[in-house]
Amino acid sequence: FGTVQKHDPPNSLKMKGSLKAKPNKLLAIADQIPLDKVKEIKVKFEGATINDILLAIMTMSVRSYLEEIEDPIVKKKTMFGRKASPIRGNFPVSLRDTKKPILRNKNPTNYWTPLSFRFPFDWETGADCVWKVKTQIDELKVSPQLPVQYYSAGFMMRLIPRWIYVSLLIRLNKKVTAMLSNVPGPQTKVHLAGSGIEDLMFFLFSPLGIYLGLISYNGKVSMGINMDPQLNQDPNEIAKYWKLSFEKLYEETMKYPGMIAKNKDERNATGVVATSPDTEQ
């Protein structure tokens, strides 16, 4: 599937094709947001998951940053005059049966395949963003791409040398802008050598220009960011929008007395008018 996909267009977060990723990275950790309030947002959208809401907050953060630095990618139009969604992030999807043991012959087993999430930029309000994210994720969940891609990759590994396969994977990954992940950590405080751990964070190093990783721990969620220094961007400038985007989405959704409809006209009929981030002063 990746071989037929086009490269993301040039943008401030994408490595240029001729550049190789540096081993040193620029790191940033966003402020934590309360998981219980994320759940309050979730219940406002029928069928939504916590992952949908967190991806929507991440999308709002990325768009806000690109707007701040006036990257033309956020103003890119389609033939219908709408904002395109040209930036993608790869993320791993586990295919392992949760009912089966993690260890097999005393070794951990990982069954996963990568998928691409396309950051939607063509939304006016936070509610629009949530619905666009949820629609995309719902389509990925029922797509035959997951099993077909996994077993096709396994078949190729038996046909070609490992170094060629790894090189091919790197080339395919470089078509997208970002690497994404979302890891649920312990939801109660844990201890190490008798001392309580206040926060958890991890970073994934990839040949891409930017990594955005979510982790939940002890009732809070944070986002870790690492960037290749060749991008000449500051990851802290994206991180600052994580909590701001959450607060904006929470304030907007709590104005609705009930469920938030997917149709904008139905939402407006409730008498609640959400302000577009593009028009806020």
PDB file of N, CA, C and O in Angstrom, residues 75-85 122-124 132 264:
ATOM      1  N   LYS A  75      -2.832  26.413   4.147  1.00  0.00           N
ATOM      2  CA  LYS A  75      -3.743  27.158   3.275  1.00  0.00           C
ATOM      3  C   LYS A  75      -3.905  26.495   1.919  1.00  0.00           C
ATOM      4  O   LYS A  75      -4.553  27.041   1.033  1.00  0.00           O
ATOM      5  N   LYS A  76      -3.299  25.343   1.772  1.00  0.00           N
ATOM      6  CA  LYS A  76      -3.393  24.620   0.509  1.00  0.00           C
ATOM      7  C   LYS A  76      -4.848  24.266   0.249  1.00  0.00           C
ATOM      8  O   LYS A  76      -5.556  23.770   1.123  1.00  0.00           O
ATOM      9  N   LYS A  77      -5.297  24.499  -0.958  1.00  0.00           N
ATOM     10  CA  LYS A  77      -6.690  24.272  -1.321  1.00  0.00           C
ATOM     11  C   LYS A  77      -6.834  23.083  -2.257  1.00  0.00           C
ATOM     12  O   LYS A  77      -5.934  22.765  -3.040  1.00  0.00           O
ATOM     13  N   THR A  78      -7.986  22.455  -2.185  1.00  0.00           N
ATOM     14  CA  THR A  78      -8.321  21.406  -3.141  1.00  0.00           C
ATOM     15  C   THR A  78      -9.073  22.038  -4.301  1.00  0.00           C
ATOM     16  O   THR A  78      -9.346  23.233  -4.322  1.00  0.00           O
ATOM     17  N   MET A  79      -9.433  21.241  -5.248  1.00  0.00           N
ATOM     18  CA  MET A  79     -10.161  21.754  -6.410  1.00  0.00           C
ATOM     19  C   MET A  79     -11.552  22.268  -6.032  1.00  0.00           C
ATOM     20  O   MET A  79     -12.179  22.997  -6.787  1.00  0.00           O
ATOM     21  N   PHE A  80     -12.031  21.898  -4.847  1.00  0.00           N
ATOM     22  CA  PHE A  80     -13.331  22.360  -4.399  1.00  0.00           C
ATOM     23  C   PHE A  80     -13.218  23.563  -3.472  1.00  0.00           C
ATOM     24  O   PHE A  80     -14.200  23.997  -2.880  1.00  0.00           O
ATOM     25  N   GLY A  81     -12.006  24.103  -3.327  1.00  0.00           N
ATOM     26  CA  GLY A  81     -11.823  25.307  -2.539  1.00  0.00           C
ATOM     27  C   GLY A  81     -11.709  25.073  -1.051  1.00  0.00           C
ATOM     28  O   GLY A  81     -11.721  26.017  -0.268  1.00  0.00           O
ATOM     29  N   ARG A  82     -11.579  23.831  -0.633  1.00  0.00           N
ATOM     30  CA  ARG A  82     -11.458  23.521   0.780  1.00  0.00           C
ATOM     31  C   ARG A  82      -9.996  23.278   1.132  1.00  0.00           C
ATOM     32  O   ARG A  82      -9.184  22.967   0.273  1.00  0.00           O
ATOM     33  N   LYS A  83      -9.682  23.419   2.421  1.00  0.00           N
ATOM     34  CA  LYS A  83      -8.323  23.128   2.852  1.00  0.00           C
ATOM     35  C   LYS A  83      -8.026  21.637   2.682  1.00  0.00           C
ATOM     36  O   LYS A  83      -8.833  20.792   3.060  1.00  0.00           O
ATOM     37  N   ALA A  84      -6.889  21.357   2.091  1.00  0.00           N
ATOM     38  CA  ALA A  84      -6.487  19.968   1.913  1.00  0.00           C
ATOM     39  C   ALA A  84      -5.907  19.427   3.213  1.00  0.00           C
ATOM     40  O   ALA A  84      -5.688  20.152   4.168  1.00  0.00           O
ATOM     41  N   SER A  85      -5.673  18.143   3.243  1.00  0.00           N
ATOM     42  CA  SER A  85      -5.044  17.497   4.402  1.00  0.00           C
ATOM     43  C   SER A  85      -3.807  16.770   3.904  1.00  0.00           C
ATOM     44  O   SER A  85      -3.803  15.551   3.736  1.00  0.00           O
ATOM     45  N   ASP A 122      -9.100  20.972   7.342  1.00  0.00           N
ATOM     46  CA  ASP A 122     -10.287  21.662   6.814  1.00  0.00           C
ATOM     47  C   ASP A 122     -11.440  21.640   7.817  1.00  0.00           C
ATOM     48  O   ASP A 122     -12.504  21.120   7.558  1.00  0.00           O
ATOM     49  N   TRP A 123     -11.219  22.238   8.983  1.00  0.00           N
ATOM     50  CA  TRP A 123     -12.275  22.333   9.985  1.00  0.00           C
ATOM     51  C   TRP A 123     -12.330  23.759  10.520  1.00  0.00           C
ATOM     52  O   TRP A 123     -11.339  24.495  10.473  1.00  0.00           O
ATOM     53  N   GLU A 124     -13.510  24.129  10.999  1.00  0.00           N
ATOM     54  CA  GLU A 124     -13.718  25.476  11.507  1.00  0.00           C
ATOM     55  C   GLU A 124     -13.747  25.529  13.025  1.00  0.00           C
ATOM     56  O   GLU A 124     -13.371  26.531  13.626  1.00  0.00           O
ATOM     57  N   LYS A 132     -14.020  14.830  12.089  1.00  0.00           N
ATOM     58  CA  LYS A 132     -13.194  14.461  10.943  1.00  0.00           C
ATOM     59  C   LYS A 132     -12.163  13.401  11.341  1.00  0.00           C
ATOM     60  O   LYS A 132     -11.896  12.464  10.577  1.00  0.00           O
ATOM     61  N   LYS A 264     -23.195  20.135  11.088  1.00  0.00           N
ATOM     62  CA  LYS A 264     -22.996  21.470  11.645  1.00  0.00           C
ATOM     63  C   LYS A 264     -24.320  22.207  11.828  1.00  0.00           C
ATOM     64  O   LYS A 264     -24.510  22.937  12.812  1.00  0.00           O
TER      65      LYS A 264
END
